[in-house]
Amino acid sequence: MLRNIQEWTIVLAIIGLITLVGNWIGYSVMPTQAMPGMILLIVISIAGLALDKLLPFNIPAIAYISLIAITLSIPGVPGSETVVKWTSEVNLLAITTPILAYAGIAIGRSWADFAKLGWRSLIVGSLVLLGTYLGSAVIAEIILRMQGII
Amino acid sequence: MNLWKDWRLHAIILGIVIVAELIGTHKIAIGGGVVLLLPMLYAIVIGLGLYFTPLVKEKQSKNAENLVFLAVSLLIAKFGVTIGPSINTILEVGPALILQELGHLATLLIALPVAILLGMKRESIGMTHSVGREPNVALIMDKFGLNSPEGRGVMSIYIFGTIFGAVFLGLISGILATMLPIHPLSFAMASGVGSGSMMAAASGSLVSAFPHLEKDILALAGASNLISAATGLYVSIFIALPLTEKMYAFFMKLRNKKTKAEG
């Protein structure tokens, strides 16, 4: 467990630093300014990963991470204003860029498998994603309009 | 496993991030919509390209796969801290947030007939019952086995989604939201399809297209992804998969009748 926490901390610190560089170049936020928010996001992630290992429930780690982050940022919870202020300095898109860079290198290995699938999978796959995305948006739109929210 | 020791990999990622962010966001108008080219999209393409150069070895690619999971945890934490302050908004739009999960069923209405028209047999069941992420692969494996037509079908969509999912959703999200008369917040809810990187790409494009709605878009996308992760598998087990099998049987009957009439 301790070894895991040590590993997560070092790895997340590296990813965090890379993100801060991207946040600086792409969104003009000085790394020193975004540092407290990034450290907070790392601590929340580690806490969630640790809970996942410690607790016997069959719930994915990302659910714990979400719940901790939501709880800490709900108005009225002590310190929530600071949590929101610090983390807002870390741009969402600055976090996604390194993730997709790692993903790009990882999926290289699936490329050969994909090439075997052929063009029909390309069409069906596109429709699967399009259908899910559009279907959900249309239902959300109908309900939100019925409620008079939009 | 000592993932942190792979300095070669981290240096490559740092390089990709710097290049991608320097290129920056570009907008291309197509018809009535806007395609957003975002740094994250260059990052995945450059990463994939580098895999085929001597710079990246098999080891880096394997390590990168584990690192995606840890990097996504930061993203989930970021989405979490945007949900808290908007908790009242989320409770208010709760019914839409929960019911839009059923929108995932639209995928089989659109994709299943096309898969059958293209000549797929039972593969089409695995392909179109869901977006085919990890829980759905597990479900199909459990029910039909890895080497069944259904198993091959779900794997093909899993691989398609892994390679093209984020890029595809990132691109269509920007163009659909600027072209169709559907509110960006509805698209924000739709962004949570049950995959961290796809949600990031879809909601990232929305934020770029509608910067004034950033807080609400992120909060709703994050909440929706959480609900998808919690309920998606059950929707698949109890509704989507049985419905897909029924529709498959119906379309095959239709098809056989037609062939008989022609013959």
Short mmCIF file of N, CA and C in Angstrom, two decimals, chain A residues 3 7-8 10-12 14-16 18 21-22 25-27 38 41-42 44-45 49 61-63 65-66 69-70 73-75 83-84 87-88 90 92-111 113-114 117 119-141 143-145 147 149-150, chain B residues 2-4 7 10 12-13 16-18 21-22 39-40 43-44 47-48 51-52 56 58 61-62 64-65 67-68 70-71 73-81 83-85 92-93 95-96 99-100 102-104 106-107 110-111 114 118 120 127 130-131 156-157 159-160 162-165 168 172-173 176 180-183 186-187 189-191 193 197 200 204 208 218 226:
data_model
loop_
_atom_site.label_atom_id
_atom_site.label_comp_id
_atom_site.label_asym_id
_atom_site.label_seq_id
_atom_site.Cartn_x
_atom_site.Cartn_y
_atom_site.Cartn_z
N ARG A 3 3.95 1.47 -0.83
CA ARG A 3 4.71 1.53 -2.09
C ARG A 3 3.83 2.07 -3.21
N GLU A 7 4.44 5.38 -5.44
CA GLU A 7 4.45 5.32 -6.91
C GLU A 7 3.46 6.32 -7.51
N TRP A 8 2.20 6.30 -6.98
CA TRP A 8 1.18 7.23 -7.49
C TRP A 8 1.65 8.67 -7.34
N ILE A 10 4.71 9.97 -7.14
CA ILE A 10 5.77 10.39 -8.07
C ILE A 10 5.20 10.52 -9.49
N VAL A 11 4.41 9.50 -9.91
CA VAL A 11 3.88 9.54 -11.27
C VAL A 11 2.96 10.75 -11.46
N LEU A 12 2.06 10.98 -10.50
CA LEU A 12 1.13 12.11 -10.63
C LEU A 12 1.88 13.45 -10.58
N ILE A 14 4.86 13.94 -11.81
CA ILE A 14 5.44 14.12 -13.15
C ILE A 14 4.35 14.61 -14.12
N ILE A 15 3.20 13.91 -14.12
CA ILE A 15 2.11 14.30 -15.02
C ILE A 15 1.67 15.73 -14.68
N GLY A 16 1.63 16.04 -13.36
CA GLY A 16 1.24 17.38 -12.91
C GLY A 16 2.18 18.44 -13.46
N ILE A 18 4.10 18.26 -16.15
CA ILE A 18 3.89 18.38 -17.60
C ILE A 18 2.64 19.21 -17.88
N VAL A 21 3.22 22.91 -17.42
CA VAL A 21 3.91 23.49 -18.59
C VAL A 21 2.90 23.79 -19.69
N GLY A 22 2.00 22.82 -19.96
CA GLY A 22 0.97 23.02 -20.99
C GLY A 22 0.02 24.14 -20.61
N ILE A 25 1.93 27.39 -21.41
CA ILE A 25 2.06 27.73 -22.83
C ILE A 25 0.70 28.00 -23.47
N GLY A 26 -0.26 27.11 -23.18
CA GLY A 26 -1.54 27.18 -23.88
C GLY A 26 -2.52 28.17 -23.27
N TYR A 27 -2.46 28.39 -21.97
CA TYR A 27 -3.49 29.19 -21.32
C TYR A 27 -2.91 30.34 -20.49
N MET A 38 -2.96 22.24 -8.60
CA MET A 38 -2.50 20.96 -9.12
C MET A 38 -2.18 20.00 -7.97
N LEU A 41 -5.38 18.61 -6.66
CA LEU A 41 -5.96 17.57 -7.53
C LEU A 41 -5.21 16.25 -7.35
N ILE A 42 -3.87 16.34 -7.18
CA ILE A 42 -3.07 15.13 -7.00
C ILE A 42 -3.43 14.46 -5.67
N ILE A 44 -6.25 14.67 -4.00
CA ILE A 44 -7.60 14.07 -4.12
C ILE A 44 -7.51 12.73 -4.87
N SER A 45 -6.73 12.71 -5.98
CA SER A 45 -6.60 11.48 -6.76
C SER A 45 -6.00 10.36 -5.92
N LEU A 49 -7.65 6.77 -4.96
CA LEU A 49 -6.99 5.51 -5.32
C LEU A 49 -6.76 4.66 -4.08
N ALA A 61 -12.20 3.24 -8.77
CA ALA A 61 -11.49 4.31 -8.07
C ALA A 61 -11.99 5.70 -8.49
N ILE A 62 -12.35 5.85 -9.78
CA ILE A 62 -12.76 7.19 -10.22
C ILE A 62 -14.03 7.65 -9.51
N ALA A 63 -14.87 6.72 -9.04
CA ALA A 63 -16.07 7.11 -8.29
C ALA A 63 -15.66 7.73 -6.96
N ILE A 65 -12.77 9.18 -6.30
CA ILE A 65 -12.10 10.46 -6.59
C ILE A 65 -13.16 11.54 -6.83
N SER A 66 -14.18 11.21 -7.64
CA SER A 66 -15.26 12.15 -7.91
C SER A 66 -15.93 12.59 -6.61
N ALA A 69 -13.80 14.90 -4.49
CA ALA A 69 -13.67 16.22 -5.11
C ALA A 69 -14.97 17.02 -5.01
N ILE A 70 -16.11 16.34 -5.24
CA ILE A 70 -17.40 17.03 -5.15
C ILE A 70 -17.62 17.53 -3.72
N SER A 73 -15.79 20.60 -2.65
CA SER A 73 -16.05 21.84 -3.37
C SER A 73 -17.49 22.33 -3.21
N ILE A 74 -18.31 21.62 -2.43
CA ILE A 74 -19.70 22.06 -2.23
C ILE A 74 -19.72 23.32 -1.35
N PRO A 75 -20.44 24.36 -1.77
CA PRO A 75 -20.48 25.59 -0.98
C PRO A 75 -20.93 25.30 0.44
N VAL A 83 -10.61 25.60 -2.33
CA VAL A 83 -10.49 24.46 -3.25
C VAL A 83 -10.87 24.91 -4.67
N VAL A 84 -12.00 25.60 -4.79
CA VAL A 84 -12.48 26.02 -6.11
C VAL A 84 -11.54 27.07 -6.71
N THR A 87 -8.13 25.31 -7.79
CA THR A 87 -8.21 24.37 -8.91
C THR A 87 -8.67 25.05 -10.20
N SER A 88 -9.32 26.22 -10.08
CA SER A 88 -9.76 26.89 -11.31
C SER A 88 -8.58 27.43 -12.10
N VAL A 90 -6.09 25.60 -12.87
CA VAL A 90 -5.64 24.49 -13.73
C VAL A 90 -6.70 24.28 -14.80
N LEU A 92 -8.93 22.82 -17.71
CA LEU A 92 -9.34 21.45 -18.06
C LEU A 92 -8.58 20.93 -19.29
N LEU A 93 -8.52 21.78 -20.33
CA LEU A 93 -7.90 21.31 -21.58
C LEU A 93 -6.40 21.08 -21.41
N ALA A 94 -5.78 21.77 -20.42
CA ALA A 94 -4.36 21.53 -20.16
C ALA A 94 -4.16 20.14 -19.56
N ILE A 95 -5.18 19.64 -18.84
CA ILE A 95 -5.08 18.27 -18.29
C ILE A 95 -5.30 17.23 -19.38
N THR A 96 -6.21 17.54 -20.33
CA THR A 96 -6.53 16.52 -21.34
C THR A 96 -5.39 16.32 -22.34
N THR A 97 -4.58 17.36 -22.59
CA THR A 97 -3.54 17.22 -23.61
C THR A 97 -2.53 16.10 -23.27
N PRO A 98 -1.92 16.11 -22.05
CA PRO A 98 -1.01 14.98 -21.75
C PRO A 98 -1.71 13.62 -21.73
N ILE A 99 -2.98 13.58 -21.26
CA ILE A 99 -3.70 12.30 -21.23
C ILE A 99 -3.76 11.71 -22.63
N LEU A 100 -4.16 12.57 -23.59
CA LEU A 100 -4.31 12.05 -24.95
C LEU A 100 -2.96 11.79 -25.61
N ALA A 101 -1.90 12.48 -25.13
CA ALA A 101 -0.57 12.17 -25.64
C ALA A 101 -0.16 10.76 -25.20
N TYR A 102 -0.35 10.45 -23.90
CA TYR A 102 -0.09 9.08 -23.44
C TYR A 102 -0.96 8.09 -24.20
N ALA A 103 -2.25 8.45 -24.38
CA ALA A 103 -3.18 7.54 -25.07
C ALA A 103 -2.71 7.27 -26.49
N GLY A 104 -2.24 8.32 -27.18
CA GLY A 104 -1.78 8.16 -28.56
C GLY A 104 -0.65 7.14 -28.65
N ILE A 105 0.31 7.25 -27.71
CA ILE A 105 1.43 6.31 -27.73
C ILE A 105 0.96 4.90 -27.38
N ALA A 106 -0.03 4.82 -26.45
CA ALA A 106 -0.52 3.50 -26.04
C ALA A 106 -1.30 2.81 -27.16
N ILE A 107 -2.10 3.58 -27.92
CA ILE A 107 -2.95 2.92 -28.91
C ILE A 107 -2.21 2.51 -30.17
N GLY A 108 -0.97 2.96 -30.31
CA GLY A 108 -0.17 2.52 -31.46
C GLY A 108 -0.20 1.01 -31.59
N ARG A 109 -0.19 0.33 -30.42
CA ARG A 109 -0.14 -1.13 -30.44
C ARG A 109 -1.44 -1.76 -30.94
N SER A 110 -2.58 -1.02 -30.84
CA SER A 110 -3.85 -1.58 -31.31
C SER A 110 -4.05 -1.34 -32.81
N TRP A 111 -3.14 -0.57 -33.40
CA TRP A 111 -3.33 -0.16 -34.79
C TRP A 111 -3.42 -1.35 -35.74
N ASP A 113 -4.40 -4.38 -35.05
CA ASP A 113 -5.71 -5.03 -34.87
C ASP A 113 -6.77 -4.26 -35.63
N PHE A 114 -6.66 -2.93 -35.56
CA PHE A 114 -7.67 -2.12 -36.20
C PHE A 114 -7.64 -2.30 -37.72
N LEU A 117 -9.77 -4.91 -39.12
CA LEU A 117 -11.23 -4.84 -39.00
C LEU A 117 -11.92 -4.44 -40.29
N TRP A 119 -13.26 -1.47 -43.33
CA TRP A 119 -14.02 -0.23 -43.40
C TRP A 119 -15.40 -0.32 -42.80
N ARG A 120 -15.98 -1.53 -42.77
CA ARG A 120 -17.34 -1.63 -42.24
C ARG A 120 -17.39 -1.29 -40.75
N SER A 121 -16.33 -1.68 -40.01
CA SER A 121 -16.28 -1.35 -38.59
C SER A 121 -16.15 0.15 -38.37
N LEU A 122 -15.48 0.80 -39.32
CA LEU A 122 -15.31 2.25 -39.24
C LEU A 122 -16.68 2.95 -39.32
N ILE A 123 -17.50 2.48 -40.27
CA ILE A 123 -18.83 3.09 -40.43
C ILE A 123 -19.70 2.79 -39.22
N VAL A 124 -19.77 1.50 -38.83
CA VAL A 124 -20.64 1.14 -37.70
C VAL A 124 -20.15 1.83 -36.43
N GLY A 125 -18.84 1.86 -36.21
CA GLY A 125 -18.28 2.50 -35.02
C GLY A 125 -18.64 3.97 -34.95
N SER A 126 -18.54 4.67 -36.08
CA SER A 126 -18.89 6.09 -36.11
C SER A 126 -20.36 6.28 -35.76
N LEU A 127 -21.22 5.41 -36.32
CA LEU A 127 -22.66 5.54 -36.03
C LEU A 127 -22.97 5.24 -34.57
N VAL A 128 -22.22 4.29 -33.98
CA VAL A 128 -22.43 3.95 -32.57
C VAL A 128 -22.16 5.19 -31.71
N LEU A 129 -21.04 5.86 -31.94
CA LEU A 129 -20.71 7.04 -31.13
C LEU A 129 -21.66 8.19 -31.42
N LEU A 130 -21.94 8.40 -32.70
CA LEU A 130 -22.84 9.48 -33.10
C LEU A 130 -24.23 9.26 -32.47
N GLY A 131 -24.73 8.02 -32.54
CA GLY A 131 -26.06 7.69 -32.01
C GLY A 131 -26.14 7.95 -30.52
N THR A 132 -25.14 7.49 -29.78
CA THR A 132 -25.13 7.70 -28.34
C THR A 132 -25.13 9.18 -28.01
N TYR A 133 -24.25 9.92 -28.67
CA TYR A 133 -24.07 11.33 -28.35
C TYR A 133 -25.32 12.14 -28.69
N LEU A 134 -25.82 11.93 -29.89
CA LEU A 134 -26.98 12.69 -30.35
C LEU A 134 -28.25 12.26 -29.60
N GLY A 135 -28.41 10.96 -29.38
CA GLY A 135 -29.58 10.45 -28.66
C GLY A 135 -29.68 11.04 -27.26
N SER A 136 -28.56 11.05 -26.56
CA SER A 136 -28.55 11.60 -25.20
C SER A 136 -28.84 13.09 -25.22
N ALA A 137 -28.26 13.80 -26.19
CA ALA A 137 -28.46 15.25 -26.26
C ALA A 137 -29.93 15.58 -26.54
N VAL A 138 -30.55 14.80 -27.43
CA VAL A 138 -31.96 15.07 -27.78
C VAL A 138 -32.86 14.84 -26.56
N ILE A 139 -32.66 13.74 -25.85
CA ILE A 139 -33.48 13.48 -24.66
C ILE A 139 -33.26 14.57 -23.61
N ALA A 140 -31.99 14.95 -23.38
CA ALA A 140 -31.69 16.01 -22.40
C ALA A 140 -32.40 17.30 -22.80
N GLU A 141 -32.36 17.62 -24.10
CA GLU A 141 -32.99 18.84 -24.61
C GLU A 141 -34.50 18.83 -24.33
N ILE A 143 -36.27 17.13 -22.06
CA ILE A 143 -36.59 17.24 -20.63
C ILE A 143 -36.31 18.66 -20.13
N LEU A 144 -35.16 19.24 -20.52
CA LEU A 144 -34.81 20.58 -20.05
C LEU A 144 -35.84 21.60 -20.53
N ARG A 145 -36.34 21.42 -21.76
CA ARG A 145 -37.36 22.35 -22.27
C ARG A 145 -38.67 22.16 -21.53
N GLN A 147 -39.01 21.26 -18.53
CA GLN A 147 -38.83 21.86 -17.21
C GLN A 147 -38.72 23.38 -17.28
N ILE A 149 -36.09 25.03 -18.23
CA ILE A 149 -34.76 25.48 -17.79
C ILE A 149 -33.99 26.16 -18.92
N ILE A 150 -34.19 25.67 -20.15
CA ILE A 150 -33.50 26.32 -21.28
C ILE A 150 -34.53 26.90 -22.25
N ASN B 2 7.25 0.44 -11.43
CA ASN B 2 8.04 1.66 -11.48
C ASN B 2 7.85 2.50 -12.73
N LEU B 3 6.62 2.90 -12.93
CA LEU B 3 6.27 3.67 -14.12
C LEU B 3 7.02 5.00 -14.20
N TRP B 4 7.33 5.56 -13.02
CA TRP B 4 7.93 6.89 -13.04
C TRP B 4 9.33 6.89 -13.60
N TRP B 7 11.82 7.65 -18.00
CA TRP B 7 12.06 9.07 -18.32
C TRP B 7 11.92 9.36 -19.80
N HIS B 10 8.26 10.09 -20.40
CA HIS B 10 7.80 11.38 -19.88
C HIS B 10 8.36 12.54 -20.69
N ILE B 12 9.13 12.43 -23.87
CA ILE B 12 8.39 12.48 -25.14
C ILE B 12 7.04 13.17 -24.92
N ILE B 13 6.36 12.82 -23.83
CA ILE B 13 5.05 13.42 -23.55
C ILE B 13 5.20 14.93 -23.36
N ILE B 16 5.54 16.47 -26.70
CA ILE B 16 4.26 16.49 -27.44
C ILE B 16 3.38 17.61 -26.91
N VAL B 17 3.30 17.73 -25.56
CA VAL B 17 2.44 18.75 -24.95
C VAL B 17 2.90 20.15 -25.37
N ILE B 18 4.21 20.39 -25.33
CA ILE B 18 4.72 21.71 -25.70
C ILE B 18 4.36 22.04 -27.16
N GLU B 21 0.47 22.55 -27.54
CA GLU B 21 -0.04 23.80 -26.98
C GLU B 21 0.47 25.01 -27.78
N LEU B 22 1.70 24.89 -28.33
CA LEU B 22 2.21 25.98 -29.16
C LEU B 22 1.39 26.15 -30.44
N PRO B 39 -5.47 21.36 -28.97
CA PRO B 39 -4.17 20.74 -28.67
C PRO B 39 -4.28 19.26 -28.33
N MET B 40 -5.35 18.87 -27.61
CA MET B 40 -5.46 17.46 -27.22
C MET B 40 -5.58 16.54 -28.45
N ALA B 43 -2.25 16.10 -29.87
CA ALA B 43 -1.45 15.27 -28.97
C ALA B 43 -1.67 13.78 -29.26
N ILE B 44 -2.92 13.39 -29.48
CA ILE B 44 -3.19 11.96 -29.71
C ILE B 44 -2.64 11.54 -31.08
N GLY B 47 1.19 11.46 -30.83
CA GLY B 47 1.56 10.28 -30.05
C GLY B 47 1.48 9.01 -30.87
N LEU B 48 0.38 8.86 -31.61
CA LEU B 48 0.19 7.68 -32.45
C LEU B 48 1.27 7.62 -33.53
N TYR B 51 4.64 6.48 -32.27
CA TYR B 51 4.72 5.04 -31.98
C TYR B 51 5.43 4.31 -33.11
N PHE B 52 5.25 4.81 -34.32
CA PHE B 52 5.85 4.13 -35.49
C PHE B 52 7.25 4.62 -35.80
N VAL B 56 9.83 5.73 -29.92
CA VAL B 56 8.98 5.01 -28.98
C VAL B 56 9.21 3.52 -29.14
N GLU B 58 8.34 -0.56 -27.63
CA GLU B 58 7.22 -1.34 -27.08
C GLU B 58 6.98 -1.02 -25.60
N SER B 61 5.09 2.18 -24.92
CA SER B 61 3.68 2.06 -25.26
C SER B 61 2.92 1.33 -24.15
N LYS B 62 3.54 0.27 -23.60
CA LYS B 62 2.90 -0.46 -22.51
C LYS B 62 2.77 0.42 -21.27
N ALA B 64 2.69 3.64 -21.18
CA ALA B 64 1.75 4.73 -21.45
C ALA B 64 0.32 4.30 -21.14
N GLU B 65 0.01 3.02 -21.45
CA GLU B 65 -1.34 2.53 -21.21
C GLU B 65 -1.72 2.65 -19.73
N LEU B 67 -0.30 4.66 -17.59
CA LEU B 67 -0.26 6.06 -17.19
C LEU B 67 -1.53 6.81 -17.58
N VAL B 68 -2.19 6.37 -18.66
CA VAL B 68 -3.45 7.02 -19.05
C VAL B 68 -4.42 6.95 -17.88
N LEU B 70 -3.83 6.72 -14.62
CA LEU B 70 -3.48 7.65 -13.53
C LEU B 70 -3.72 9.10 -13.93
N ALA B 71 -3.42 9.42 -15.18
CA ALA B 71 -3.63 10.80 -15.64
C ALA B 71 -5.12 11.13 -15.65
N SER B 73 -7.27 10.11 -13.59
CA SER B 73 -7.74 10.38 -12.23
C SER B 73 -7.62 11.87 -11.90
N LEU B 74 -6.59 12.55 -12.43
CA LEU B 74 -6.49 14.00 -12.24
C LEU B 74 -7.65 14.72 -12.90
N LEU B 75 -8.00 14.24 -14.09
CA LEU B 75 -9.10 14.84 -14.83
C LEU B 75 -10.41 14.67 -14.07
N ILE B 76 -10.62 13.48 -13.51
CA ILE B 76 -11.84 13.20 -12.75
C ILE B 76 -11.91 14.12 -11.52
N ALA B 77 -10.76 14.31 -10.87
CA ALA B 77 -10.72 15.22 -9.71
C ALA B 77 -11.10 16.63 -10.14
N LYS B 78 -10.58 17.06 -11.29
CA LYS B 78 -10.89 18.40 -11.81
C LYS B 78 -12.40 18.53 -12.09
N PHE B 79 -12.98 17.50 -12.72
CA PHE B 79 -14.42 17.53 -12.97
C PHE B 79 -15.18 17.57 -11.65
N GLY B 80 -14.70 16.82 -10.64
CA GLY B 80 -15.36 16.79 -9.34
C GLY B 80 -15.45 18.17 -8.71
N VAL B 81 -14.34 18.91 -8.72
CA VAL B 81 -14.36 20.23 -8.07
C VAL B 81 -15.16 21.26 -8.86
N ILE B 83 -18.15 20.21 -10.06
CA ILE B 83 -19.52 19.78 -9.77
C ILE B 83 -20.01 20.39 -8.45
N GLY B 84 -19.16 20.39 -7.41
CA GLY B 84 -19.55 20.91 -6.10
C GLY B 84 -20.23 22.27 -6.15
N PRO B 85 -19.57 23.30 -6.70
CA PRO B 85 -20.17 24.64 -6.71
C PRO B 85 -21.48 24.70 -7.50
N GLU B 92 -31.27 20.60 -9.97
CA GLU B 92 -32.38 21.16 -10.73
C GLU B 92 -32.58 20.41 -12.05
N VAL B 93 -31.47 20.11 -12.73
CA VAL B 93 -31.56 19.43 -14.03
C VAL B 93 -31.48 17.91 -13.87
N PRO B 95 -33.57 15.35 -13.47
CA PRO B 95 -34.36 14.43 -14.31
C PRO B 95 -33.76 14.26 -15.71
N ALA B 96 -33.34 15.39 -16.32
CA ALA B 96 -32.75 15.31 -17.65
C ALA B 96 -31.45 14.52 -17.61
N LEU B 99 -32.39 10.76 -17.25
CA LEU B 99 -33.10 10.18 -18.39
C LEU B 99 -32.27 10.17 -19.67
N GLN B 100 -31.31 11.14 -19.79
CA GLN B 100 -30.52 11.15 -21.03
C GLN B 100 -29.69 9.88 -21.18
N LEU B 102 -30.87 7.07 -21.27
CA LEU B 102 -31.63 6.24 -22.20
C LEU B 102 -31.33 6.62 -23.65
N GLY B 103 -30.78 7.82 -23.84
CA GLY B 103 -30.40 8.25 -25.18
C GLY B 103 -29.34 7.35 -25.79
N HIS B 104 -28.59 6.65 -24.93
CA HIS B 104 -27.58 5.73 -25.45
C HIS B 104 -28.23 4.64 -26.31
N ALA B 106 -30.30 5.09 -28.55
CA ALA B 106 -30.42 5.55 -29.94
C ALA B 106 -29.35 4.93 -30.81
N THR B 107 -28.24 4.57 -30.18
CA THR B 107 -27.14 4.01 -30.94
C THR B 107 -27.56 2.74 -31.66
N ILE B 110 -29.85 3.48 -34.75
CA ILE B 110 -29.16 4.00 -35.93
C ILE B 110 -28.15 3.00 -36.48
N ALA B 111 -27.36 2.42 -35.57
CA ALA B 111 -26.23 1.61 -36.03
C ALA B 111 -26.60 0.17 -36.38
N VAL B 114 -27.83 -0.43 -40.03
CA VAL B 114 -26.72 -0.23 -40.97
C VAL B 114 -25.76 -1.41 -40.91
N LEU B 118 -24.85 -3.83 -44.00
CA LEU B 118 -23.48 -4.02 -44.45
C LEU B 118 -23.07 -5.50 -44.43
N MET B 120 -23.26 -7.65 -41.72
CA MET B 120 -22.86 -8.25 -40.44
C MET B 120 -23.97 -9.17 -39.96
N MET B 127 -21.61 -5.19 -31.58
CA MET B 127 -21.15 -3.89 -32.04
C MET B 127 -22.04 -2.75 -31.61
N SER B 130 -24.12 -0.97 -27.36
CA SER B 130 -23.63 0.10 -26.47
C SER B 130 -22.43 0.77 -27.14
N VAL B 131 -21.79 1.72 -26.41
CA VAL B 131 -20.59 2.33 -26.97
C VAL B 131 -19.38 1.40 -26.88
N SER B 156 -14.35 -5.16 -31.87
CA SER B 156 -14.04 -4.25 -32.98
C SER B 156 -14.46 -2.82 -32.61
N ILE B 157 -15.60 -2.67 -31.90
CA ILE B 157 -16.03 -1.34 -31.49
C ILE B 157 -15.15 -0.81 -30.36
N ILE B 159 -11.96 -1.43 -30.00
CA ILE B 159 -10.71 -0.94 -30.62
C ILE B 159 -10.97 0.36 -31.39
N PHE B 160 -12.08 0.40 -32.12
CA PHE B 160 -12.43 1.63 -32.85
C PHE B 160 -12.51 2.81 -31.87
N THR B 162 -11.21 3.09 -28.90
CA THR B 162 -9.93 3.40 -28.28
C THR B 162 -9.09 4.29 -29.20
N ILE B 163 -9.10 3.97 -30.48
CA ILE B 163 -8.26 4.72 -31.42
C ILE B 163 -8.90 6.03 -31.85
N PHE B 164 -10.18 5.97 -32.23
CA PHE B 164 -10.80 7.16 -32.82
C PHE B 164 -11.80 7.87 -31.91
N GLY B 165 -12.19 7.22 -30.79
CA GLY B 165 -13.27 7.75 -29.97
C GLY B 165 -13.11 9.21 -29.57
N PHE B 168 -12.94 11.55 -32.63
CA PHE B 168 -14.24 11.61 -33.30
C PHE B 168 -15.23 12.45 -32.50
N ILE B 172 -16.97 15.95 -33.69
CA ILE B 172 -18.42 16.09 -33.97
C ILE B 172 -19.11 16.94 -32.91
N SER B 173 -18.56 16.94 -31.68
CA SER B 173 -19.19 17.71 -30.62
C SER B 173 -19.18 19.20 -30.97
N LEU B 176 -21.58 19.67 -34.22
CA LEU B 176 -23.01 19.48 -33.95
C LEU B 176 -23.56 20.60 -33.06
N LEU B 180 -26.62 22.46 -34.82
CA LEU B 180 -27.98 22.04 -34.50
C LEU B 180 -28.61 22.95 -33.45
N PRO B 181 -29.96 23.09 -33.50
CA PRO B 181 -30.64 23.92 -32.51
C PRO B 181 -30.81 23.21 -31.16
N ILE B 182 -29.76 22.57 -30.69
CA ILE B 182 -29.80 21.90 -29.39
C ILE B 182 -28.88 22.67 -28.46
N HIS B 183 -29.32 22.89 -27.23
CA HIS B 183 -28.58 23.71 -26.27
C HIS B 183 -27.24 23.07 -25.88
N SER B 186 -27.37 20.55 -23.12
CA SER B 186 -27.84 19.20 -23.46
C SER B 186 -26.68 18.37 -23.99
N PHE B 187 -25.84 19.02 -24.83
CA PHE B 187 -24.66 18.31 -25.32
C PHE B 187 -23.68 18.01 -24.19
N MET B 189 -24.44 17.23 -21.17
CA MET B 189 -24.93 16.00 -20.52
C MET B 189 -24.62 14.77 -21.37
N ALA B 190 -24.68 14.95 -22.68
CA ALA B 190 -24.43 13.82 -23.58
C ALA B 190 -22.95 13.43 -23.60
N SER B 191 -22.07 14.36 -23.17
CA SER B 191 -20.63 14.09 -23.23
C SER B 191 -20.20 12.94 -22.33
N VAL B 193 -20.23 9.74 -21.83
CA VAL B 193 -20.63 8.47 -22.45
C VAL B 193 -20.06 7.27 -21.72
N SER B 197 -11.63 9.79 -21.55
CA SER B 197 -10.99 10.57 -22.60
C SER B 197 -12.03 11.08 -23.61
N ALA B 200 -13.72 14.01 -22.02
CA ALA B 200 -12.82 15.16 -22.01
C ALA B 200 -12.82 15.83 -23.38
N GLY B 204 -14.53 19.31 -23.85
CA GLY B 204 -13.49 20.30 -24.15
C GLY B 204 -13.85 21.12 -25.37
N SER B 208 -14.66 25.21 -25.60
CA SER B 208 -14.00 26.11 -26.56
C SER B 208 -15.02 26.88 -27.39
N LEU B 218 -18.80 21.87 -17.76
CA LEU B 218 -17.92 20.91 -17.08
C LEU B 218 -18.67 20.18 -15.96
N LEU B 226 -20.31 10.38 -14.37
CA LEU B 226 -20.42 9.64 -13.11
C LEU B 226 -21.66 8.74 -13.14
#
